[in-house]
Coordinates of N, CA and C in Angstrom, one line a residue:
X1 N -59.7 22.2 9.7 CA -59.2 21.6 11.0 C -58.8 22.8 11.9
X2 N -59.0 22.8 13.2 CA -58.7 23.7 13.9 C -58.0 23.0 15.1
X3 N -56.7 24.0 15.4 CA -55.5 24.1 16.0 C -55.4 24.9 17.4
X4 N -56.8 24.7 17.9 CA -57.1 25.9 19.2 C -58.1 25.3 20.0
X5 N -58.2 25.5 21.1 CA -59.4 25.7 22.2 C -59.2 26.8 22.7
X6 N -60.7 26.7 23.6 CA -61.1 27.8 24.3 C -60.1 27.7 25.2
X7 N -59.6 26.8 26.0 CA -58.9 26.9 27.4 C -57.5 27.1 27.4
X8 N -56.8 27.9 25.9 CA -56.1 27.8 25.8 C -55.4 29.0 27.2
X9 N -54.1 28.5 27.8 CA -53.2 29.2 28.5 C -52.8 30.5 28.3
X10 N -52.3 31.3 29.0 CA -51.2 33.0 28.8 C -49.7 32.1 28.1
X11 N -49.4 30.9 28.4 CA -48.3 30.7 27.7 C -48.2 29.4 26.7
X12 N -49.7 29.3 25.7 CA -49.9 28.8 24.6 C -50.0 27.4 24.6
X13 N -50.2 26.8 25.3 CA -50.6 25.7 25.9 C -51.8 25.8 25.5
X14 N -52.7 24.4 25.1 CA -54.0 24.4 25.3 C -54.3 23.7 26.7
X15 N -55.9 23.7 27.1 CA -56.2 23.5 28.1 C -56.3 21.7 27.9
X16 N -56.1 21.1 28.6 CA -56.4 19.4 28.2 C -55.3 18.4 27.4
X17 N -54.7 19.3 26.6 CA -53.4 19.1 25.8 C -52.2 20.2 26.0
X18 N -51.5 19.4 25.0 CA -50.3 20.3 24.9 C -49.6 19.9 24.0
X19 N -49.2 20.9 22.8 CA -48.7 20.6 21.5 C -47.5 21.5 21.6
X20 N -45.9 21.3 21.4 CA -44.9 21.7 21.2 C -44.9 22.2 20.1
X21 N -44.0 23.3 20.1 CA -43.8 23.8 18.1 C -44.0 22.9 17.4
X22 N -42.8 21.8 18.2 CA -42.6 20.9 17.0 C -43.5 20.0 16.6
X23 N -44.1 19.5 17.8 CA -45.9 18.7 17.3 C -46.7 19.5 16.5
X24 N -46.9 20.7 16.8 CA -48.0 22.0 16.0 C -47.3 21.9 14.0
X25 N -46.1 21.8 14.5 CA -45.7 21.9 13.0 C -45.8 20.6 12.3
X26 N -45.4 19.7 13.0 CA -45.6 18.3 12.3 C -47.6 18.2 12.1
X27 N -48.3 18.6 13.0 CA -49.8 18.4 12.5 C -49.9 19.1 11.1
X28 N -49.5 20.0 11.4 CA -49.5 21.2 9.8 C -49.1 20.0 8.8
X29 N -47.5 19.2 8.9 CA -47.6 18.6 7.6 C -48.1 17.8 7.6
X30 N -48.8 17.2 8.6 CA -49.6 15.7 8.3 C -51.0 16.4 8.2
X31 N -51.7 17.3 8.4 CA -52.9 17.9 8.0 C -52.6 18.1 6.0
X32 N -52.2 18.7 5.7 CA -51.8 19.1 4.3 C -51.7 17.7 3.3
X33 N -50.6 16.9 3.9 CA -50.5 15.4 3.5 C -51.7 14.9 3.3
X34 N -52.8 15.2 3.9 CA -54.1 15.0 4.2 C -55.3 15.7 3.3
X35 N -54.5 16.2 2.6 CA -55.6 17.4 1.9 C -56.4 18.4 2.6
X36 N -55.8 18.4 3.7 CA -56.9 19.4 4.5 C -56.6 21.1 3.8
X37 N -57.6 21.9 3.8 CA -57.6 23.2 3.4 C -57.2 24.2 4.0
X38 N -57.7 24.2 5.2 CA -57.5 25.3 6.3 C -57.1 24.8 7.6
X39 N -56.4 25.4 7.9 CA -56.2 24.9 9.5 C -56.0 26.7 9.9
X40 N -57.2 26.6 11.1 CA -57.6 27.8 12.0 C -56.2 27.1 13.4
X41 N -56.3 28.8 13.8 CA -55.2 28.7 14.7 C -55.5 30.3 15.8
X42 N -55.6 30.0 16.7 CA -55.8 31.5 18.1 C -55.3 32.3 17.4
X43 N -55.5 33.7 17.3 CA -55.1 34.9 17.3 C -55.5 35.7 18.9
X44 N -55.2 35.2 19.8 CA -55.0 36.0 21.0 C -53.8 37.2 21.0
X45 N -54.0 38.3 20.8 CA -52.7 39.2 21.3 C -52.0 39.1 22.4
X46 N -53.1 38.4 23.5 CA -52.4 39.2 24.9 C -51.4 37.6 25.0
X47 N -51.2 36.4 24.2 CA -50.7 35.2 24.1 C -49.4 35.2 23.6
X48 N -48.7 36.2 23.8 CA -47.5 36.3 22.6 C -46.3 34.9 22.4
X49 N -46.7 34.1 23.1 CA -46.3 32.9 22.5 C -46.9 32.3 21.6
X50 N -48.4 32.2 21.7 CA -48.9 32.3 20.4 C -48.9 32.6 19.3
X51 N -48.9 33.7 19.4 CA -48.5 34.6 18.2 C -47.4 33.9 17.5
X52 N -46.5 34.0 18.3 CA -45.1 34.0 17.7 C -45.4 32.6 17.2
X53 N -45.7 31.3 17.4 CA -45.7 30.6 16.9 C -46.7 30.4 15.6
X54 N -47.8 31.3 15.3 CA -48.4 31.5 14.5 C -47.8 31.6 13.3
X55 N -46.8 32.6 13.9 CA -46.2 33.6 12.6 C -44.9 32.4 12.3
X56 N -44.5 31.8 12.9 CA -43.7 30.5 12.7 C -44.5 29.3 11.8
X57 N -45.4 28.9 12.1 CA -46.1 27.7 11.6 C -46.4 28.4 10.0
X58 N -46.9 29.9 9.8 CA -47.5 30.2 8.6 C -46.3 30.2 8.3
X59 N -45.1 30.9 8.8 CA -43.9 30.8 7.5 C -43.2 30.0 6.9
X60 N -43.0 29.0 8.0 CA -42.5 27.2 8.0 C -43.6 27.0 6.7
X61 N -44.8 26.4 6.6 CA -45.7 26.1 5.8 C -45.9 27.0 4.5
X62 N -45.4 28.1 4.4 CA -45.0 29.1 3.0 C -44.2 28.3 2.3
X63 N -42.5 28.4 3.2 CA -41.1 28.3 2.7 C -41.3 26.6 2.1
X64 N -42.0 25.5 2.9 CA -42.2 24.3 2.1 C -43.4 23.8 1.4
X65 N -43.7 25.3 0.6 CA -44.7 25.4 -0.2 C -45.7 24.1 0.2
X66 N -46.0 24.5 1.5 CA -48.1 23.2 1.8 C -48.9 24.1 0.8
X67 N -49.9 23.3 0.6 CA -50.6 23.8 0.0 C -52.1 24.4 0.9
X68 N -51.9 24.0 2.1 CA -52.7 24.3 2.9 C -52.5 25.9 3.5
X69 N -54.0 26.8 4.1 CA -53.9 28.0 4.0 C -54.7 28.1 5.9
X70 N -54.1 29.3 6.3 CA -54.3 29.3 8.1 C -55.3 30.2 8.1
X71 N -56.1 30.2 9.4 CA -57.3 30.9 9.7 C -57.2 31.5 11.2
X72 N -57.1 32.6 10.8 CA -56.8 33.1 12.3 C -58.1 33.3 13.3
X73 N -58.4 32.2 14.7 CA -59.8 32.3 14.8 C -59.9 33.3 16.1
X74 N -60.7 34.5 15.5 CA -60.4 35.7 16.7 C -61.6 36.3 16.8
X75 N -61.9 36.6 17.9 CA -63.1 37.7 19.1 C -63.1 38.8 17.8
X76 N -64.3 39.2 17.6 CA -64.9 40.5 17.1 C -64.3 41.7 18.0
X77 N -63.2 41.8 17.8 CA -62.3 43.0 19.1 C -61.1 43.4 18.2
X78 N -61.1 44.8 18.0 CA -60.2 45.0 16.9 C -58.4 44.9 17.3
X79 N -58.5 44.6 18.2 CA -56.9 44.5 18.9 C -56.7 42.6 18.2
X80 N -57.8 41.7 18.6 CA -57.4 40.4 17.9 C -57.5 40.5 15.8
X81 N -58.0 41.4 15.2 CA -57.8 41.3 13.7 C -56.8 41.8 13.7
X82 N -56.0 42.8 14.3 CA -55.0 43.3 14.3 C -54.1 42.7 13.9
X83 N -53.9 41.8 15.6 CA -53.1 40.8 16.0 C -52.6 39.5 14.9
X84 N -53.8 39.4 14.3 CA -54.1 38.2 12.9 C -53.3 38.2 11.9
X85 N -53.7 40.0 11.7 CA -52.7 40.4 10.6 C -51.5 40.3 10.5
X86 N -51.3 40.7 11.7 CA -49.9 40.9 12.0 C -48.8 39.8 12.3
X87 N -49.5 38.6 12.6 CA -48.8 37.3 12.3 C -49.2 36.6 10.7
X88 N -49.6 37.0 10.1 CA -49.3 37.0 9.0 C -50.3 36.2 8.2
X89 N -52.2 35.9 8.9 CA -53.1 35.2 8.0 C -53.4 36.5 7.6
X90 N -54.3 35.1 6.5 CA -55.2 36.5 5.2 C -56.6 35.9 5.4
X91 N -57.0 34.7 6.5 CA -57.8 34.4 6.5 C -58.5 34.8 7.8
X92 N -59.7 35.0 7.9 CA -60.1 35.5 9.8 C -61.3 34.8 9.8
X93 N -61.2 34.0 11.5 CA -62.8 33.2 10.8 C -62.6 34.1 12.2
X94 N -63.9 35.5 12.3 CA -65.0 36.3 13.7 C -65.7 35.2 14.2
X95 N -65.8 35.2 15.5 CA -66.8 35.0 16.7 C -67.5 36.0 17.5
X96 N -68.8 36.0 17.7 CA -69.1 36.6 18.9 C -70.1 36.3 19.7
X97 N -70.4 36.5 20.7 CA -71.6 35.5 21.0 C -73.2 36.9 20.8
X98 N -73.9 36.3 21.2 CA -75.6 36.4 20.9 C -76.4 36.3 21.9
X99 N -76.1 35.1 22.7 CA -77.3 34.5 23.6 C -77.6 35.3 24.9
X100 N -78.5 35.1 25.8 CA -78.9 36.4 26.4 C -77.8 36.1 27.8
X101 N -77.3 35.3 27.6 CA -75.7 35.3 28.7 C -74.8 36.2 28.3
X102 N -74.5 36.4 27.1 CA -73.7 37.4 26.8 C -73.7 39.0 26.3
X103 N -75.2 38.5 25.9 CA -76.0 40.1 26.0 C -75.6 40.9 27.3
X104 N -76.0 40.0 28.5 CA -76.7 40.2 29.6 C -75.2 40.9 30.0
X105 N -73.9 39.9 29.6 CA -72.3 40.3 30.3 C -71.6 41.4 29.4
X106 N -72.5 41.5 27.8 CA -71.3 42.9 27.6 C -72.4 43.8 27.5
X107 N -73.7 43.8 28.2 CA -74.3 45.3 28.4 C -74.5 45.7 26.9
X108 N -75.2 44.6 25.7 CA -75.7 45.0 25.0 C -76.3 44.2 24.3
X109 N -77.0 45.0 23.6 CA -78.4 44.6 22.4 C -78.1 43.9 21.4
X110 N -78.9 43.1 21.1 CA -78.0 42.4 19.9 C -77.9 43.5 18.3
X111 N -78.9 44.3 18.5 CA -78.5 45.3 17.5 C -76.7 46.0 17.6
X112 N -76.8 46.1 18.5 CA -75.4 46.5 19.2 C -74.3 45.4 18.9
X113 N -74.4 44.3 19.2 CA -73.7 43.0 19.2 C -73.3 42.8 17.6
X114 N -74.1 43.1 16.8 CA -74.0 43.3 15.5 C -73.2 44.3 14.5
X115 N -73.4 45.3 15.0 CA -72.8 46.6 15.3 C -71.4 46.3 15.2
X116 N -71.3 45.6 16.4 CA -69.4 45.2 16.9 C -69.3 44.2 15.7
X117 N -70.2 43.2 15.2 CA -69.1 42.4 14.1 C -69.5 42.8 12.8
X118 N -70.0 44.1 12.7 CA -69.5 44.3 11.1 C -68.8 44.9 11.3
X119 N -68.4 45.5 12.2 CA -66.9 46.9 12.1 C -65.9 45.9 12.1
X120 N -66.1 44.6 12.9 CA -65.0 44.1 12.9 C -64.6 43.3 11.1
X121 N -65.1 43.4 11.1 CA -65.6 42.1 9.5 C -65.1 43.7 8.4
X122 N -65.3 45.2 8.8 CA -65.0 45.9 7.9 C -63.7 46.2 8.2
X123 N -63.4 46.1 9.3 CA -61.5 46.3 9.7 C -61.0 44.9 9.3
X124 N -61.2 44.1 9.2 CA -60.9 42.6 8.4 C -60.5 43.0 6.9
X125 N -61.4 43.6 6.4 CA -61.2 44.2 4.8 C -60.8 45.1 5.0
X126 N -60.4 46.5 5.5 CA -59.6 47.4 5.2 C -57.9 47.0 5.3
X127 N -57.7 45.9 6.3 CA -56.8 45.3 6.6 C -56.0 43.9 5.2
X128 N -57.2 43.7 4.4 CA -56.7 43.2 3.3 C -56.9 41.7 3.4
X129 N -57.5 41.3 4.6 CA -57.8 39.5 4.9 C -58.8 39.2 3.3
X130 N -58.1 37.9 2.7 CA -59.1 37.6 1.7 C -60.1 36.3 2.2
X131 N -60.4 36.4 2.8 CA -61.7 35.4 3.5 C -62.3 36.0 5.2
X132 N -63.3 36.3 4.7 CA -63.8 36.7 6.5 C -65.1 35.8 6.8
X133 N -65.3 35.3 7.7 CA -66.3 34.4 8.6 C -66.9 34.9 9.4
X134 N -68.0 34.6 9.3 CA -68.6 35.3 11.1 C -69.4 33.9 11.5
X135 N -69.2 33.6 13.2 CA -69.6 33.1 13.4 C -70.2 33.7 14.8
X136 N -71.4 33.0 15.3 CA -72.2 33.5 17.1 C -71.4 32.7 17.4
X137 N -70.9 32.5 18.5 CA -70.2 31.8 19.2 C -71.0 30.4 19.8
X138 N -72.1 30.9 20.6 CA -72.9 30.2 21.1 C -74.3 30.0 20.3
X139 N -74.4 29.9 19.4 CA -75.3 29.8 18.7 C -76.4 29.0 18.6
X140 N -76.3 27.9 20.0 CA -77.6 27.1 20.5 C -77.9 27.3 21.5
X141 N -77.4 28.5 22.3 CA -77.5 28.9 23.7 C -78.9 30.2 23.0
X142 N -78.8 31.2 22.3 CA -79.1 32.4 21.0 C -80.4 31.5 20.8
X143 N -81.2 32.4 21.5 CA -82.9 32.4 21.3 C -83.0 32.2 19.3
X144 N -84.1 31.9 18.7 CA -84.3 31.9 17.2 C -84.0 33.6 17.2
X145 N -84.8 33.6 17.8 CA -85.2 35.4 17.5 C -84.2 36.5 17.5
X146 N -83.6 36.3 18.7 CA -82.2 36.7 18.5 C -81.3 36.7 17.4
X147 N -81.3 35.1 17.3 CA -80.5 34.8 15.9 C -80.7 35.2 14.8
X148 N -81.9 35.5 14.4 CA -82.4 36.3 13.2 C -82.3 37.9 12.9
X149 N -82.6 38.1 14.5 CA -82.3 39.5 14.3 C -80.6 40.1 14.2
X150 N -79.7 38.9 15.0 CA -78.2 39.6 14.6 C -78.0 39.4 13.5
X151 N -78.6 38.3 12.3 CA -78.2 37.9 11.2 C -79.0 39.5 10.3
X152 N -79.8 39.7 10.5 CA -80.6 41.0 9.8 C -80.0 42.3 9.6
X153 N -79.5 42.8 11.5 CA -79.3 43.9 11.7 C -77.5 43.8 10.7
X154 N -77.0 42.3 11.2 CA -75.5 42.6 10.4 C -75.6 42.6 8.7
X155 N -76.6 42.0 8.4 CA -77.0 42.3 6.9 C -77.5 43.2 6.5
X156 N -78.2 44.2 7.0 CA -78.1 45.5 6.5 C -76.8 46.7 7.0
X157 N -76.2 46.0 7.8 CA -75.2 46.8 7.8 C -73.9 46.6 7.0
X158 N -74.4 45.3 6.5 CA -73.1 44.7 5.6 C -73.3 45.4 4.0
X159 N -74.5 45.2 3.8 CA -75.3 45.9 2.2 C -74.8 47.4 2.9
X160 N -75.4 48.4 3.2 CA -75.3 49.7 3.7 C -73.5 50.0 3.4
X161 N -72.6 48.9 3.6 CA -71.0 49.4 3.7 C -70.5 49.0 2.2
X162 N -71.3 48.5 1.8 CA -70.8 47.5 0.7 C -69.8 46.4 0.9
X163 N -70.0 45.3 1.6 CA -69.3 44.5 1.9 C -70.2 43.5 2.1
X164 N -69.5 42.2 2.5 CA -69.9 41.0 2.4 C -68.8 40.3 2.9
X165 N -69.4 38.6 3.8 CA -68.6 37.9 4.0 C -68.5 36.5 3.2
X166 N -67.7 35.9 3.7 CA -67.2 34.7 3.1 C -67.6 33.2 3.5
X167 N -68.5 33.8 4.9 CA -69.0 32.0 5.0 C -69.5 32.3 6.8
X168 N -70.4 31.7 7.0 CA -71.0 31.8 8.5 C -71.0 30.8 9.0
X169 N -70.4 30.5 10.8 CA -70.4 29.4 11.3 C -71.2 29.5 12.6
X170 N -71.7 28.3 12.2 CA -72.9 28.4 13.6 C -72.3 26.6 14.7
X171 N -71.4 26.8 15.5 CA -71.3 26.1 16.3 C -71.5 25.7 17.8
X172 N -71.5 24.7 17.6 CA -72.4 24.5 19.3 C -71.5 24.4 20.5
X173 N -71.1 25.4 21.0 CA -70.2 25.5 21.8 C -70.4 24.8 23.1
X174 N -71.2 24.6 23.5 CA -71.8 23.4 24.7 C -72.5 22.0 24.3
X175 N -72.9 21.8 23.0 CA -72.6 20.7 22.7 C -74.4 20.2 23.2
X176 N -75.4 20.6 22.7 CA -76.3 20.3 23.3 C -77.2 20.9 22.1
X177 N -77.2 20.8 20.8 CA -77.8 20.9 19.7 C -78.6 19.3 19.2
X178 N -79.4 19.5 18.1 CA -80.0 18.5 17.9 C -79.7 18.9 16.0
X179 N -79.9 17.8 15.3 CA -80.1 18.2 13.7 C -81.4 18.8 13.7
X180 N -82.3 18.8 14.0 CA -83.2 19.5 13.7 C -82.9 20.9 14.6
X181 N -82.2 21.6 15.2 CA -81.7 22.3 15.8 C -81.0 23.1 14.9
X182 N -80.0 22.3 14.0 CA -79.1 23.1 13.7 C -80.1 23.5 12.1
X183 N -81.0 22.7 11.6 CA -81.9 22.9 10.5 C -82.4 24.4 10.4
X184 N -83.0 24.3 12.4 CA -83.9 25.5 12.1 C -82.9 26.7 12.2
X185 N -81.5 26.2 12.3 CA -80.8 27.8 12.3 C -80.4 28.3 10.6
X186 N -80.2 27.2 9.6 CA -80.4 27.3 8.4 C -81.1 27.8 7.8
X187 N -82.5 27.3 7.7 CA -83.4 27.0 7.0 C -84.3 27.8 7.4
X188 N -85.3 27.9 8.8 CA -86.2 28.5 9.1 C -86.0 29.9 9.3
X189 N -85.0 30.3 9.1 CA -84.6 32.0 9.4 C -84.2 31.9 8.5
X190 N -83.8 31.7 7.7 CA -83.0 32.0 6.2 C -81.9 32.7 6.6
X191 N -81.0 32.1 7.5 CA -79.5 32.8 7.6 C -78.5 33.1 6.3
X192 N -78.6 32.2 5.7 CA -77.9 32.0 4.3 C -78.7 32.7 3.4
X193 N -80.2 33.3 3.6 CA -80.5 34.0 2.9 C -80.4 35.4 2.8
X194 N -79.9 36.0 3.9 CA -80.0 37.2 4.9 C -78.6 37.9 4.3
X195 N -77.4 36.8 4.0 CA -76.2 36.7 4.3 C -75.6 37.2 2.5
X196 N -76.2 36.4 1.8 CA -76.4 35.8 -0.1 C -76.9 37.7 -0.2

């Protein structure tokens, strides 16, 4: 379950809603009540209301032993793993995007793009997170080819470090995917094979 949008505020507000401590804390126990596993939550640094309530929700949900565990969901930028740490997950699900919109806006290659999320995914482990994710951000905007090649270039850089992650998310951030869409990002590239 995740505890975040993109639109979220400078003063921790989401965009469209608005959850108080105390609603954010009560979802935590009614999520758990629920059996839910993970609840992902912003790791924005420059949000420090955020934060702070991060590092609030994970200790509140320690001290009344939930059984449920947080996921700090943060930009491949080493100031946000930092930030993760430092409110106190062990879990980090990475984003970054791929598609040639974002190539195009940070002036780089998806070789490059890749580059940025294993370092991030290896500052994630030197940092001591026991679960790392990578996900493209935009991942149905991300040409096939593209896609295969950031899944490649980060897989040989992930073998080359000795490292490895814990699970890849491919979501449709605009909402304009098909099942057979999201098939051929499994299956016909062998993402999951690239990754194993």
């Amino acid at each position: 379950e995740s505890l975040q949008a993109v639109g979220e505020r400078i003063d921790g507000t989401l965009q469209g809603f608005h959850l108080s401590a105390d609603e954010a804390r009560q979802c935590i126990a009614y999520m758990d009540s629920l059996g839910v596993g993970v609840v992902e939550l912003p790791a924005y640094p420059a949000n420090r209301y955020g934060q702070a309530l991060n590092r609030d929700l994970i200790a509140r949900a320690q001290a009344a032993g939930l059984a449920l565990e947080f996921a700090a969901h943060a930009r491949c930028v080493e100031a946000d793993v930092r930030a993760a740490d430092e409110a106190g997950f062990r879990r980090v699900h990475l984003y970054i995007g791929t598609s040639k919109i974002k190539q195009a806006t940070a002036r780089k290659s998806i070789a490059q793009i890749a580059e940025l999320a294993f370092q991030s995914i290896a500052h994630a482990r030197e940092l001591g997170f026991t679960c790392v994710r990578i996900s493209t951000e935009d991942a149905f905007r991300t040409t096939l080819d593209d896609y295969e090649a950031f899944y490649t270039h980060l897989a040989a850089a992930l073998a080359a470090g000795g490292l490895a992650v814990d699970g890849i998310g491919i979501p449709d951030t605009v909402g304009l995917s098909t099942l057979r869409d999201l098939g051929d990002r499994i299956l016909e590239r062998s993402v999951l094979d690239l990754m194993s």
